[in-house]
Structures are given as C-alpha cells and as structure tokens.
Short mmCIF file of C-alpha atoms in Angstrom, two decimals:
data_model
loop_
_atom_site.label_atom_id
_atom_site.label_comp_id
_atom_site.label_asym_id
_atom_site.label_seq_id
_atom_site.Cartn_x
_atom_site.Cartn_y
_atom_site.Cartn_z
CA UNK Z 11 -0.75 41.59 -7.37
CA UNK Z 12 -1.36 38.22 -9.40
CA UNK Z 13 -4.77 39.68 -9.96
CA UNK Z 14 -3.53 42.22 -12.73
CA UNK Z 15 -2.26 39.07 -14.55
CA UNK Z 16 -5.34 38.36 -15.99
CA UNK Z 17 -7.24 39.86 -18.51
CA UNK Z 18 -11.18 41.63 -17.59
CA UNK Z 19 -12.60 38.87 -18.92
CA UNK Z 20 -10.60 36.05 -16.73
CA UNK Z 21 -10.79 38.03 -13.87
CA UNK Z 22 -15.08 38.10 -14.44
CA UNK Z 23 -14.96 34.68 -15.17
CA UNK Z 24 -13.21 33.46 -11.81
CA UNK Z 25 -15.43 36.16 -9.87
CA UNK Z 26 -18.46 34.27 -11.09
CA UNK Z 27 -17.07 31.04 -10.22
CA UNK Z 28 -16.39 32.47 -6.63
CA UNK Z 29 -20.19 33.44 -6.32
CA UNK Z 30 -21.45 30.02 -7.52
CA UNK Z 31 -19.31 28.65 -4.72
CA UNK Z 32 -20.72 30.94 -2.11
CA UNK Z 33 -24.10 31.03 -3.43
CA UNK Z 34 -23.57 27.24 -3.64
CA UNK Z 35 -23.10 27.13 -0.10
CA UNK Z 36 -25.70 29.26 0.75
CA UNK Z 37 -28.78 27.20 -1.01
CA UNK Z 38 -27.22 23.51 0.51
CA UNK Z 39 -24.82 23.69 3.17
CA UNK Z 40 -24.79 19.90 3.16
CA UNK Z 41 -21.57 20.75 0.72
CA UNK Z 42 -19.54 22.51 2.87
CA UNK Z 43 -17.43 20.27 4.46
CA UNK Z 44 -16.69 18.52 0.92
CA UNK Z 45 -16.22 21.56 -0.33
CA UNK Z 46 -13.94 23.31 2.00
CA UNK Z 47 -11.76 20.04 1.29
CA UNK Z 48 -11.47 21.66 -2.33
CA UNK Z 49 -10.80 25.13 -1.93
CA UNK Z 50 -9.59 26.81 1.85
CA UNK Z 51 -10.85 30.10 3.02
CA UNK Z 52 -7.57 32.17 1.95
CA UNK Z 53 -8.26 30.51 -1.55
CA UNK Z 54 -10.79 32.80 -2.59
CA UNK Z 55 -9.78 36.18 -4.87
CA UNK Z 56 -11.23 38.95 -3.56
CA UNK Z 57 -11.81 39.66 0.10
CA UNK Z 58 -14.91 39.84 0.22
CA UNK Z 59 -15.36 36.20 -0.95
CA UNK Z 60 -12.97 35.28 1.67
CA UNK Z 61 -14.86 37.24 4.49
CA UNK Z 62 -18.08 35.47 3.73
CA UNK Z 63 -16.53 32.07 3.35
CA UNK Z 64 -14.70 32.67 6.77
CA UNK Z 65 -18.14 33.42 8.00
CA UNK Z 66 -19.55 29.88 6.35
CA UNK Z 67 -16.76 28.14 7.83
CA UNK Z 68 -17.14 28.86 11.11
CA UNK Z 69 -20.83 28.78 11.62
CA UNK Z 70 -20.57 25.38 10.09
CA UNK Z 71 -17.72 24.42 12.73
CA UNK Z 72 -19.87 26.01 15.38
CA UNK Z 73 -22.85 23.77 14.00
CA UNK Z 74 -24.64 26.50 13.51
CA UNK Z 75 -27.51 26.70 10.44
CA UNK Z 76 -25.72 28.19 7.19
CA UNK Z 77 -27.84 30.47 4.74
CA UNK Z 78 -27.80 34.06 3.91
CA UNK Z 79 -29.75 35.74 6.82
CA UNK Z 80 -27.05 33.68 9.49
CA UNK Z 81 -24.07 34.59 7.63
CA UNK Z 82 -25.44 37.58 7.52
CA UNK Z 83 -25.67 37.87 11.16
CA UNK Z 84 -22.51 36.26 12.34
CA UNK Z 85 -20.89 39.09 9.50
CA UNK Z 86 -22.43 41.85 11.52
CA UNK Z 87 -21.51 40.36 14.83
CA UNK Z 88 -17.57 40.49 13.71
CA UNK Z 89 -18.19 43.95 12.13
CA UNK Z 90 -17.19 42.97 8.71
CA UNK Z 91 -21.35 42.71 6.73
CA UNK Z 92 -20.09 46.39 5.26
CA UNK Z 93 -16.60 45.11 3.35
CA UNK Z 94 -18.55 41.47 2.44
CA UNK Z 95 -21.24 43.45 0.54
CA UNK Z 96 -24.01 44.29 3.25
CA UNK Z 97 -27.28 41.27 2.97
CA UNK Z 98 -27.91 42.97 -0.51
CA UNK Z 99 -24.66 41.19 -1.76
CA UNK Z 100 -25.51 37.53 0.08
CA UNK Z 101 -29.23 37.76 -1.56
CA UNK Z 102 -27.38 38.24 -4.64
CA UNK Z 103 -25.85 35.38 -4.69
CA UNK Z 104 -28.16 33.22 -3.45
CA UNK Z 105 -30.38 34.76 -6.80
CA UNK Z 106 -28.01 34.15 -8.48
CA UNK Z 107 -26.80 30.95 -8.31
CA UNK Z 108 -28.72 28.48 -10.69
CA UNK Z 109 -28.15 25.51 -8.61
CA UNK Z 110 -26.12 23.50 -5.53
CA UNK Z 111 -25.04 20.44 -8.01
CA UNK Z 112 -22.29 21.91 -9.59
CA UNK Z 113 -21.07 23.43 -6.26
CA UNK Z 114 -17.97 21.18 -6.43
CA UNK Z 115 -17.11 21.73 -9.90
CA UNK Z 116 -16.87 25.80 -9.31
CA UNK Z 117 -14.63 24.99 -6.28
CA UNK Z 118 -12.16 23.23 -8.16
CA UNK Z 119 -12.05 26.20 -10.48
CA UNK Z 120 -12.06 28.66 -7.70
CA UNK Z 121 -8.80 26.23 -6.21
CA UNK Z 122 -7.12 25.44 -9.74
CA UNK Z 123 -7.13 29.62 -9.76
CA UNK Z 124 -5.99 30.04 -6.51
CA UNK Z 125 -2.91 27.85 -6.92
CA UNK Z 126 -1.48 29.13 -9.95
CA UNK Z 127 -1.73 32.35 -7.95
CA UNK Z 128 0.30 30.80 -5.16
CA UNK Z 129 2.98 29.54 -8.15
CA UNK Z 130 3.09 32.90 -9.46
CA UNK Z 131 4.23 33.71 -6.14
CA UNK Z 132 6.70 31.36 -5.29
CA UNK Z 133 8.26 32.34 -8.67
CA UNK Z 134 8.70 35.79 -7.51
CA UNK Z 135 10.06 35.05 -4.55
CA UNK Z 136 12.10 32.69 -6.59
CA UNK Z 137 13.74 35.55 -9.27
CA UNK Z 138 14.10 37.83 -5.83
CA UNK Z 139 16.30 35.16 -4.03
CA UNK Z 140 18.82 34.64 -6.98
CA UNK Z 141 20.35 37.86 -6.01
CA UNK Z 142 18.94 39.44 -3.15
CA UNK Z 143 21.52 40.14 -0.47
CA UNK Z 144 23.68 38.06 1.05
CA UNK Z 145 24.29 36.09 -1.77
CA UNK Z 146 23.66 32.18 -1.74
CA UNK Z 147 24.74 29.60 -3.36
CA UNK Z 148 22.44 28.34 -6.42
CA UNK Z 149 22.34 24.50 -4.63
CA UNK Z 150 20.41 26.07 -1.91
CA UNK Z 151 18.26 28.74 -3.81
CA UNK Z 152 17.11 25.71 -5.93
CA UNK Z 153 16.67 22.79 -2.56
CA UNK Z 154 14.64 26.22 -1.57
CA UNK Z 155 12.92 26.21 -4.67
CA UNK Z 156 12.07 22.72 -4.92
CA UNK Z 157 10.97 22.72 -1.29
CA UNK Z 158 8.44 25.65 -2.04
CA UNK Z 159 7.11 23.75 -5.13
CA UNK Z 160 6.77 20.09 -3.12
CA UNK Z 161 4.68 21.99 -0.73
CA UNK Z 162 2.70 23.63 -3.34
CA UNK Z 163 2.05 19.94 -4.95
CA UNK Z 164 0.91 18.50 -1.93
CA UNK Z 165 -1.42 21.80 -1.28
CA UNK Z 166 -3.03 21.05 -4.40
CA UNK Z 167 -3.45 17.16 -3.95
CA UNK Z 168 -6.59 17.05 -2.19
CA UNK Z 169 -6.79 13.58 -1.88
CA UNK Z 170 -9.82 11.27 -2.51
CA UNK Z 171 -11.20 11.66 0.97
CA UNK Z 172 -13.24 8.52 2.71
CA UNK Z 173 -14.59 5.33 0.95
CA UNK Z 174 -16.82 2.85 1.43
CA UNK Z 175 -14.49 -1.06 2.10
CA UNK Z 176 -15.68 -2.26 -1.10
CA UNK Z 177 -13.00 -1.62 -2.91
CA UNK Z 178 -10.73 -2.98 -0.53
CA UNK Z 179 -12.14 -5.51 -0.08
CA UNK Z 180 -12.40 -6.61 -3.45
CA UNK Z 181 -8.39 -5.73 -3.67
CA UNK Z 182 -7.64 -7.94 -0.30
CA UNK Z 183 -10.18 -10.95 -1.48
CA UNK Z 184 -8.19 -11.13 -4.92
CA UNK Z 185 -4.62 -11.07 -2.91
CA UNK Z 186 -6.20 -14.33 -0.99
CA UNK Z 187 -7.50 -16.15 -4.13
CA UNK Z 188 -4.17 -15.90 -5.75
CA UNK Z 189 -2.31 -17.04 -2.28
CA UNK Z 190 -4.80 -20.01 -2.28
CA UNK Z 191 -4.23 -20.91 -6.18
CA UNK Z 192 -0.45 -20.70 -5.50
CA UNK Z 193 0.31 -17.38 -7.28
CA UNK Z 194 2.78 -15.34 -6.07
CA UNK Z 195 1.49 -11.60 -5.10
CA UNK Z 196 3.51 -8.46 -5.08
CA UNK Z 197 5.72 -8.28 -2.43
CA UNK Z 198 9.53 -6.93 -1.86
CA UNK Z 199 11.55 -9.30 0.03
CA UNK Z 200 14.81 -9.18 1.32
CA UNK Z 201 16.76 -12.12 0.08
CA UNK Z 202 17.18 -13.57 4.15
CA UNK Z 203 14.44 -16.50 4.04
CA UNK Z 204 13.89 -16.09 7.76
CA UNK Z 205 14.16 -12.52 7.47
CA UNK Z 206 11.24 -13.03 4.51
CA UNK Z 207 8.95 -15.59 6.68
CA UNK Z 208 8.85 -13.06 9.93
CA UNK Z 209 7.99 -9.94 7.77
CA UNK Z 210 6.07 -11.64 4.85
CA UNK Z 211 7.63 -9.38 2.59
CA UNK Z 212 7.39 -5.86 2.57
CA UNK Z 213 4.15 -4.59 1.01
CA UNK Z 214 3.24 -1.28 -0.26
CA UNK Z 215 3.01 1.93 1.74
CA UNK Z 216 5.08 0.50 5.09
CA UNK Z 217 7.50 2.25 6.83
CA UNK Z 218 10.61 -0.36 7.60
CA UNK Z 219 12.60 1.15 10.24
CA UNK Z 220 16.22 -0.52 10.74
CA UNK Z 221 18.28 0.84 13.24
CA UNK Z 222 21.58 0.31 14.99
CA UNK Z 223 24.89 1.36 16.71
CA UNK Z 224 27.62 2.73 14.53
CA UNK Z 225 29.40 0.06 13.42
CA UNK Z 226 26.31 -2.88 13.39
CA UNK Z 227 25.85 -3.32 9.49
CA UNK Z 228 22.57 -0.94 9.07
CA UNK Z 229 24.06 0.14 5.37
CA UNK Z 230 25.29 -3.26 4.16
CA UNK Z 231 21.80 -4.85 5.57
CA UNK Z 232 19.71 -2.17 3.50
CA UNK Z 233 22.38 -1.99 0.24
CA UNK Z 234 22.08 -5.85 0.27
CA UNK Z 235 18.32 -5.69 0.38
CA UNK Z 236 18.30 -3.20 -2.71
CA UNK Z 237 21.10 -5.32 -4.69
CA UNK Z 238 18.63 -8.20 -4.46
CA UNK Z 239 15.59 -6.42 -5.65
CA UNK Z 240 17.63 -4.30 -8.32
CA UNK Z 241 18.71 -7.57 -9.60
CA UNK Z 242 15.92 -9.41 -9.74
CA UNK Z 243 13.98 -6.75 -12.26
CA UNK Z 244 12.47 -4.72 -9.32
CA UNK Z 245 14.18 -1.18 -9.81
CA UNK Z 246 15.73 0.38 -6.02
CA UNK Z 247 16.06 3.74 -5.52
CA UNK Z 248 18.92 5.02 -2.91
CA UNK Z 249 19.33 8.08 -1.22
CA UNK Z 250 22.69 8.18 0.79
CA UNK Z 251 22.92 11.39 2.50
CA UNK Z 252 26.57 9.81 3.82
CA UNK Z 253 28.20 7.69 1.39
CA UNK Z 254 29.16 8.32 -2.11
CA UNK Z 255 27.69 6.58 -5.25
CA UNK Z 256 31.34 5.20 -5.69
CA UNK Z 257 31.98 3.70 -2.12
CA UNK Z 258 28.38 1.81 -2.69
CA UNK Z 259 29.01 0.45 -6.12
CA UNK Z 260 32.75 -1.13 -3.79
CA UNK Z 261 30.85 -2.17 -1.78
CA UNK Z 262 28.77 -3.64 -4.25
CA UNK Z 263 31.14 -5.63 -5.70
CA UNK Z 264 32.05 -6.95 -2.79
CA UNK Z 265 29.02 -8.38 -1.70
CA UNK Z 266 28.36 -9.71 -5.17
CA UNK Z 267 30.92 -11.21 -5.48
CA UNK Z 268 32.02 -12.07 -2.23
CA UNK Z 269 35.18 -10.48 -2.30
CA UNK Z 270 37.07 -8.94 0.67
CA UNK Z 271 37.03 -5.35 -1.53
CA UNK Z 272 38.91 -3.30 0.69
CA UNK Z 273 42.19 -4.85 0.23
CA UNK Z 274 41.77 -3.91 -3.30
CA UNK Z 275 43.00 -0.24 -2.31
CA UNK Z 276 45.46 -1.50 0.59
CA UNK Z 277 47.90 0.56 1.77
CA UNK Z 278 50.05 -3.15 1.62
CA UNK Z 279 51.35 -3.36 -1.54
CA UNK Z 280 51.91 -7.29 -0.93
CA UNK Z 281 48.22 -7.18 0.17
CA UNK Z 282 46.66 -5.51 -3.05
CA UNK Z 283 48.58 -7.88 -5.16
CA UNK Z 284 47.36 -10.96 -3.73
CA UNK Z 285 43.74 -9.25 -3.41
CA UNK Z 286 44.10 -8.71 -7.46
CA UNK Z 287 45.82 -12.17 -8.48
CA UNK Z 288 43.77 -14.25 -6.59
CA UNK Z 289 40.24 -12.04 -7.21
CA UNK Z 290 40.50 -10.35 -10.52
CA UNK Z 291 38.12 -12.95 -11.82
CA UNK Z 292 35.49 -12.86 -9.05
CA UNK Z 293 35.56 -8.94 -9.38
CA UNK Z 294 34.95 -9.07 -13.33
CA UNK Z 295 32.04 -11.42 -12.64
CA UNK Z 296 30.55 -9.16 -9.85
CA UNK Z 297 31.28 -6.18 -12.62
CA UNK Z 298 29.06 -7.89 -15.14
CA UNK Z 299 26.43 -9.08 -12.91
CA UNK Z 300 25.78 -5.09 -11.96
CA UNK Z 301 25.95 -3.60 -15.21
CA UNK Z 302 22.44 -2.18 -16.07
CA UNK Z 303 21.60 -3.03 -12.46
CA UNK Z 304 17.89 -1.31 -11.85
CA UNK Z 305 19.28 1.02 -9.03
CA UNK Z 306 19.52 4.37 -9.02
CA UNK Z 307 21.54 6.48 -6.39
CA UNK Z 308 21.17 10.01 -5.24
CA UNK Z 309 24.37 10.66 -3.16
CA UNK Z 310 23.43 14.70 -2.44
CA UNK Z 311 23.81 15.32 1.61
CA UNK Z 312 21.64 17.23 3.50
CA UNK Z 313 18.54 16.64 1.42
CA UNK Z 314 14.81 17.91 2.93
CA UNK Z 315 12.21 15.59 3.15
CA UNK Z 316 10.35 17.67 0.47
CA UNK Z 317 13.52 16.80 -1.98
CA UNK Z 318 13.49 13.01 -1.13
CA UNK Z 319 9.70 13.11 -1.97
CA UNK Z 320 9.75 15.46 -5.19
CA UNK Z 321 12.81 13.41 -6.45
CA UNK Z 322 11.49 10.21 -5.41
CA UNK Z 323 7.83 11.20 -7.65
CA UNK Z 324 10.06 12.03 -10.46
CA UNK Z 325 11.72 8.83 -10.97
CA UNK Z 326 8.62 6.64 -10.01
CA UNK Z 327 7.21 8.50 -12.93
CA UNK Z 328 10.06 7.55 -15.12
CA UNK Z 329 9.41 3.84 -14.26
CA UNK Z 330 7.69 2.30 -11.04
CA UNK Z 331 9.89 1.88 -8.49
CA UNK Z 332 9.61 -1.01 -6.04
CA UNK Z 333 11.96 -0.17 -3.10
CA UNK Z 334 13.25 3.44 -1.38
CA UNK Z 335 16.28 3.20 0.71
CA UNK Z 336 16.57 6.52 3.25
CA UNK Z 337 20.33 6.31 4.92
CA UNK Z 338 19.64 7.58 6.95
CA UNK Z 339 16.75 9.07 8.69
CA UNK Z 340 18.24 11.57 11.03
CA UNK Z 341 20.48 13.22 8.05
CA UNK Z 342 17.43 14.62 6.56
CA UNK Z 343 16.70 17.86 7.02
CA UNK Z 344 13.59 18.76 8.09
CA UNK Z 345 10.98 21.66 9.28
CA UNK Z 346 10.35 22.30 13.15
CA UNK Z 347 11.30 24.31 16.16
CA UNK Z 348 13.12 21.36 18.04
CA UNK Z 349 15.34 18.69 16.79
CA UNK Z 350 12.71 16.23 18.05
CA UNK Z 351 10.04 17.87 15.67
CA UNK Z 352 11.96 18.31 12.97
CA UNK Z 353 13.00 14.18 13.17
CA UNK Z 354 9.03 13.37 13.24
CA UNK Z 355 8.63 15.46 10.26
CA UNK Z 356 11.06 13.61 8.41
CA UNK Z 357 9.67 10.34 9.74
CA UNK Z 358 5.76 11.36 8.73
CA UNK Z 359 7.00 12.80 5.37
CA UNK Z 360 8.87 9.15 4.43
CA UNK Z 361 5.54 7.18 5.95
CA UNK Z 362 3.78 9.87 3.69
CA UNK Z 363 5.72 8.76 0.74
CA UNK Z 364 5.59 5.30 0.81
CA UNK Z 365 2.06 5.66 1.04
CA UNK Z 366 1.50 8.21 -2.21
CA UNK Z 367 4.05 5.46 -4.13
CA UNK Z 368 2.29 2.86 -2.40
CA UNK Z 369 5.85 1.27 -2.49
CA UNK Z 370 7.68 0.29 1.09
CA UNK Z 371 10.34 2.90 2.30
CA UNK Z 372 13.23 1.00 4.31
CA UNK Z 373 14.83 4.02 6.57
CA UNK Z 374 18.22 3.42 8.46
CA UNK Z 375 17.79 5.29 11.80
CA UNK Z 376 20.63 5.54 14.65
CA UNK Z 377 20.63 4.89 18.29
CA UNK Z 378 21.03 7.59 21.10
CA UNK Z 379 23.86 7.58 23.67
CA UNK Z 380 22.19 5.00 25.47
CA UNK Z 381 22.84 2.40 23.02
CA UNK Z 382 26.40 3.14 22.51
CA UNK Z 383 26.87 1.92 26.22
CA UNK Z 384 26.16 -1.63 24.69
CA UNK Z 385 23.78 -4.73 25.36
CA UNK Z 386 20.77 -5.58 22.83
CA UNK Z 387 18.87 -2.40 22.27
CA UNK Z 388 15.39 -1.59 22.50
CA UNK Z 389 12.97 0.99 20.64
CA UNK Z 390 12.99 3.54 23.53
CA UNK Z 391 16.95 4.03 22.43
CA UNK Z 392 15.41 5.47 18.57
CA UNK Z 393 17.67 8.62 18.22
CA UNK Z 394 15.61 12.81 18.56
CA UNK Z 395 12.00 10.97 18.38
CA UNK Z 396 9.77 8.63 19.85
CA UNK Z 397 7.58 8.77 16.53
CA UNK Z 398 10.04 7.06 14.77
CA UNK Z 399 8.18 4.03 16.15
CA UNK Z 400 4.80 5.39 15.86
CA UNK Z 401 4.84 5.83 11.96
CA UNK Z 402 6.69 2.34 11.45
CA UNK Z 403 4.96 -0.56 9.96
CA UNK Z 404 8.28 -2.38 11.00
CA UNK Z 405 10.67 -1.75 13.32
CA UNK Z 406 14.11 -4.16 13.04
CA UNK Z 407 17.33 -3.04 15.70
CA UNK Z 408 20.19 -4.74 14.81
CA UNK Z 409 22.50 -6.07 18.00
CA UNK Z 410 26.66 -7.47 17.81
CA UNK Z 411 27.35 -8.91 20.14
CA UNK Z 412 31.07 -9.63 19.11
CA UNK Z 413 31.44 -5.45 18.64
CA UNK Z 414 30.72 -5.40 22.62
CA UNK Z 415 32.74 -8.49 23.83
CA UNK Z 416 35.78 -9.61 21.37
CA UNK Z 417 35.38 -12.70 23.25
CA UNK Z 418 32.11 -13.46 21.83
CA UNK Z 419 31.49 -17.13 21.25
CA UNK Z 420 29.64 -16.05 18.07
CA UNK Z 421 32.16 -14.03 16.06
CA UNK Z 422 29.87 -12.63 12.86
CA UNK Z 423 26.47 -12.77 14.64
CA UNK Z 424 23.96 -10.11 14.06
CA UNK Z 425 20.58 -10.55 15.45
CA UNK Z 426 18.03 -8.71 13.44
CA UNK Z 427 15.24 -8.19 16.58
CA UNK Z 428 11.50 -7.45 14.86
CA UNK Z 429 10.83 -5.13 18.00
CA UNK Z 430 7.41 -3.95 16.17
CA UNK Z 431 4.95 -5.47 13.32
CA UNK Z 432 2.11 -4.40 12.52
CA UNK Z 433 1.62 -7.21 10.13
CA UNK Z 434 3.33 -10.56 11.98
CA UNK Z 435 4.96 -11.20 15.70
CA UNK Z 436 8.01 -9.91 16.80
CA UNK Z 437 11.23 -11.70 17.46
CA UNK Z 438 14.92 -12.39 16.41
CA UNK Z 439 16.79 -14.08 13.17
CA UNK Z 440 20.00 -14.78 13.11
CA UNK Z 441 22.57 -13.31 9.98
CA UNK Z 442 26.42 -13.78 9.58
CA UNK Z 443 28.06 -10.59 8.81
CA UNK Z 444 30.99 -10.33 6.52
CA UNK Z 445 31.68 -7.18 6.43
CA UNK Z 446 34.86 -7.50 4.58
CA UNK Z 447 32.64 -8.24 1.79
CA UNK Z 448 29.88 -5.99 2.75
CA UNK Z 449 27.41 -8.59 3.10
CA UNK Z 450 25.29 -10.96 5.29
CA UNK Z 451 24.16 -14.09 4.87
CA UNK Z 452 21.89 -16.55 7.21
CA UNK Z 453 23.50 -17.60 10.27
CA UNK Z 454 23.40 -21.72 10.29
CA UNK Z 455 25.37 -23.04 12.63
CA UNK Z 456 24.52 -23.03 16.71
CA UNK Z 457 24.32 -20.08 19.02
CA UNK Z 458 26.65 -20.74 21.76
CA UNK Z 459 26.36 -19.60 25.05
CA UNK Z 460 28.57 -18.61 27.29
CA UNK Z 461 28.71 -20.60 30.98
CA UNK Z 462 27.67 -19.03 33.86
CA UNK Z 463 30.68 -18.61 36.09
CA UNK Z 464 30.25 -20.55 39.03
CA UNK Z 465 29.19 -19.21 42.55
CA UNK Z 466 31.14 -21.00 44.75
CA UNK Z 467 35.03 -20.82 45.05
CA UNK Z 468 36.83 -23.90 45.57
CA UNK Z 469 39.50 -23.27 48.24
CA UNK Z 470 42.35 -26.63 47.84
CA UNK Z 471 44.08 -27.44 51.17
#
C-alpha cells in the first residue's frame, strides 16, 4: 500500500538500493551481521528481497557459507527459489553490484525507506482510530499515538554497536585527573552529606531505586532531592503519576521553608491563624526562593513507559536535564502478559532512559504485603518484580521505626539502608523526618536502644 506513494522513479531508485544490499551481501558476507544491525529482514520492499535476505540470514545464523549458489540452494530447499527470482535473479545481482564497500551505506537507505513506510502506517492507523467504533477518548488515542511513535524512534535508533575501551578510557582517566587536581566532576547529589559520601553522587545512566512502606517518606526523600538540584542550577524533571503539581509546590514550601504547611489549610480556624501570623514571612521567603525554580512537573496519571521516555527526550532537548524523578514505578503502565512482566518493562524502559540521557533516573518503588507486616525491609519485599533489583545501579529501602512502635526511642528516625551498589558498599544513614514540613534532614543526635527485658523474674517474699 505505501508502495503506490512513490513516484516510478523513487520506487526504481529504492529497488536498486535493495539489490546493492543483497548483491552486497552476496560478494562479502563478512557484512552481514553489521548489516542486518541496519536494516531487518521485514525491512526490505518487495518480497522477493525479503525472501532472499531471510535466506542470507539464516544461513549466516546456521554458519553456513553465504553466496549466490548457497542461497540459492537453501531457497530451493524451502520451496521459495521461484517467487525470489530463480539463480538467474541472484547472478544478477551479484553482476550487478559494483562493489561490497558501500554495502552499509545502501542499507541505511534501504532502512531510512523502510521506516517512513512503517510511519505512514502508524498514521493510518492513527486517522482510523479517531473515529472507528467504540469511540475513545482523544487522551488515549494520542498516549496510543505517542506510544506507536516512541516505538518507532527506538526501531530506528540503531545504536553505535561495540567499541574498542579507548574512548573510555580516555573519558574515565580525565574524571581521575580532575579528582586528583581538586576539580569537582559532574555528579548529582542529594543534599544528605552521608547520604552523598555512601553513593558518591549519582552519575549518569544509573538506576536509583528508593523504596518503602506507605507512609515512610519515599516522595518527600525524592522531592527534596530534586528541590536541591533544581535550585542549585541543575534543572529536575518530575513525573508524579499520584500527586498533583499543586500539592508538590505545598509541599515545597514547606520544606523550603521549614514550615509546618498543612496547618495553612486547617480545618481549625484558631490553627490557620496562628499558622499565617506567625509564618507569613517564612512562606513569602520560601515563595521567592522557588520562583523560576529549574523543575518541571508532569502530573498526568497512568503514563506508559514509552510517554515518560518520549516526554522525557523532549524536554532534555529543550535544555539538558540533570535529574528524572519516576513516583512511582509501579503506576506506570506498561506492556506484558503478567503484572510481573509488565513491572520489568517499566523498570528496563527507565534503566533504558537514563542511559540514552546519560542522566540518573531516581524511581520510588513500593513494598509488597510482606513489608506492611513491619520490621526493616529487605529487597526480596520489591513490589510485582524481582528485576526491580536487577536493573538498579542503587537500591535505598527506607525503614520507621517510630510508624511500627509509637514507643520508639527515636521519634523522626528514618534509616535510608543502601541494600545494593554497584558503585560503593552497602549500609545505613541516619535522616530526621519532618514531615510536617515535608522534609528530612541528617539525624545528629544518638540512636537509642531499647533494653532488653530481663529474663529472670524477681519474686519478693
């Protein structure tokens, strides 16, 4: 159908390209492999191409010798040498063919073609679903769309395949001269000094898992970790699939300021105006401090992975970003069969990201049931999928005690437990949570313990 788009003379010119590919292949099979990379099997126009490339393919896979008599053989064993062209057609373009150097060059035309085939496509399918019965609603005809066109973006990036450690190595001695001279290298940190010194700042294309009971801090850890960077010149992007851009900027103020901010709406009329006479100031400060703040917030719920990634392209584009926030994990919607699947999708797609943006992606994740019974959590209690863990650079579980036991010795103490780096050694720093200011800040004064109650009764006569 796309075919009859273009003119004679396109359609000629593509064919040709096809055949140098083929004939390519043919002459120095060395180039498959690379090729194949380039431009897949379905790629090709007509079907004859793609019979004969299937045929390359999978002698190659089979490691079988590739040139026109072979592929002419394994095309008569599957019955399919008559639709290909019969060995008349494979001599042809082995004849043909001037060369093997500029094998690569006619698969990326062959591919470029190919693609805007698949777009023309996806638009039809695009006009057809605007009012093809039942009727949907335009948000999710376009999250369709945009899903359709992320995968068709990532079809076309082929990547630059292996390469030699040079380069990095180059990249990693340069990081060490500058540590050496005293220079400080690109990192994101979190504002927590002993948060900073166990995961020596968060570097480029990690995965930060943080993860926690209902109730633990997860979104005031990660909004506090984006304030910081926001307002320090290094722009934050937020996507919270829960919470509305106007309940974060509260909350914001709050922790800014350190002002108890929910008494500022109190149902206690004596409580909102002694909120407003003695904190009016502190809440104009924290106002000013945030305006132009480099953080931008995408409240939409139910986002796919593909929409987190295309949006997340679109503003690094407008300006380099330097932190994604993902709260949280398990409210993205994913592809897959199973719940489990569909979670590991979402997890690989964010790893995916941070990667491409070579920018870390911190990604709030809840417990299972397990957790909810209480006691310090472990990585096995990850909610729908074990790999969750697997794609983390970092995995941090936060643990109250004082939400368990309202006896706790240590009222406000959140231990932030490093159960994985890749990067450092795991362990446990200690915040203070005030989350009637919707912040944390680093816990300095002793951990008490509780006494062990003794074993032996003492009877009196």
């Amino acid at each position: 159908m796309m075919a009859k788009r273009l003119n004679r003379d396109e359609q000629n010119t593509l064919i040709a390209a096809e055949q140098m590919v083929l004939g390519g292949l043919l002459i120095n099979p060395s180039a498959i492999e690379e090729v194949f990379e380039i431009v897949g099997r379905s790629d090709f126009m007509t079907p004859a191409h793609r019979t004969i490339a299937t045929a390359i393919k999978s002698l190659a896979e089979n490691s079988q010798p590739v040139d026109a008599f072979t592929v002419g053989e394994e095309l008569n064993r599957t019955k399919k040498l008559g639709s290909a062209g019969g060995v008349a057609y494979l001599a042809e373009l082995c004849e043909q063919t001037p060369g093997a150097s500029n094998v690569r060059t006619y698969a990326h035309i062959a591919a470029d073609h190919a693609h805007r085939r698949k777009l023309l496509a996806a638009f039809d399918d695009f006009s057809k679903a605007v009012y093809t019965a039942p009727i949907r609603s335009v948000t999710e005809i376009i999250g369709e769309c945009q899903s359709s066109l992320s995968d068709l973006e990532r079809a076309r990036d082929t990547g630059t395949g292996p390469q030699d450690l040079d380069g990095a190595a180059r990249e990693v001695l340069q990081d060490w001269n500058r540590l050496e001279t005293g220079e400080q290298i690109e990192r994101v940190h979190t504002g927590w000094d002993c948060i900073d010194r166990r995961w020596k700042g968060l570097r480029g294309g990690e995965l930060v898992i943080l993860a926690g009971t209902t109730g633990t801090g997860k979104t005031v850890f990660a909004m506090q970790v984006a304030a910081h960077n926001a307002l320090n010149g290094n722009r934050a992007l937020v996507f919270s699939l829960e919470m509305s851009r106007r309940e974060l900027y509260r909350r914001l103020v709050g922790m800014v300021g350190r002002i108890p901010i929910g008494l500022a709406d109190s149902d206690n009329s004596d409580d909102r105006k002694g909120f407003y006479a003695q904190h009016s100031q502190g809440m104009t400060h924290a106002v000013s401090q945030l305006k132009g703040i480099d953080m931008g917030v995408d409240d939409q719920g139910a986002l796919h992975i593909n929409q987190i990634a295309s949006r997340a392209r679109r503003e690094h584009r407008k300006s380099p970003l330097s932190l994604i926030v993902v709260d949280y994990l398990q409210q993205v919607r994913g592809d897959g069969l199973s719940r489990e699947r569909e979670v590991a999708g979402v997890s690989a797609g964010l790893k995916a990201l941070a990667k491409e943006l070579d920018i870390p992606v911190l990604a709030l994740c809840q417990f299972n049931r397990e957790a909810a019974k209480g006691g310090r959590p472990n990585m096995s209690q990850l909610r729908d999928s074990g790999s969750i863990e697997q794609d983390a650079d970092i995995v941090a579980l936060l643990y109250r005690e004082d939400k368990d036991n309202f006896d706790s010795l240590n009222p406000g103490l959140v231990e932030v437990i490093t159960a994985k780096h890749r990067r450092g050694e795991p362990g446990i720093d200690n915040l203070k949570a005030k989350l009637n200011q919707f912040r944390m800040d680093v816990w300095t004064a002793e951990v008490l313990q509780a006494e062990p109650p003794n074993r032996f009764r003492q009877f009196t006569g």
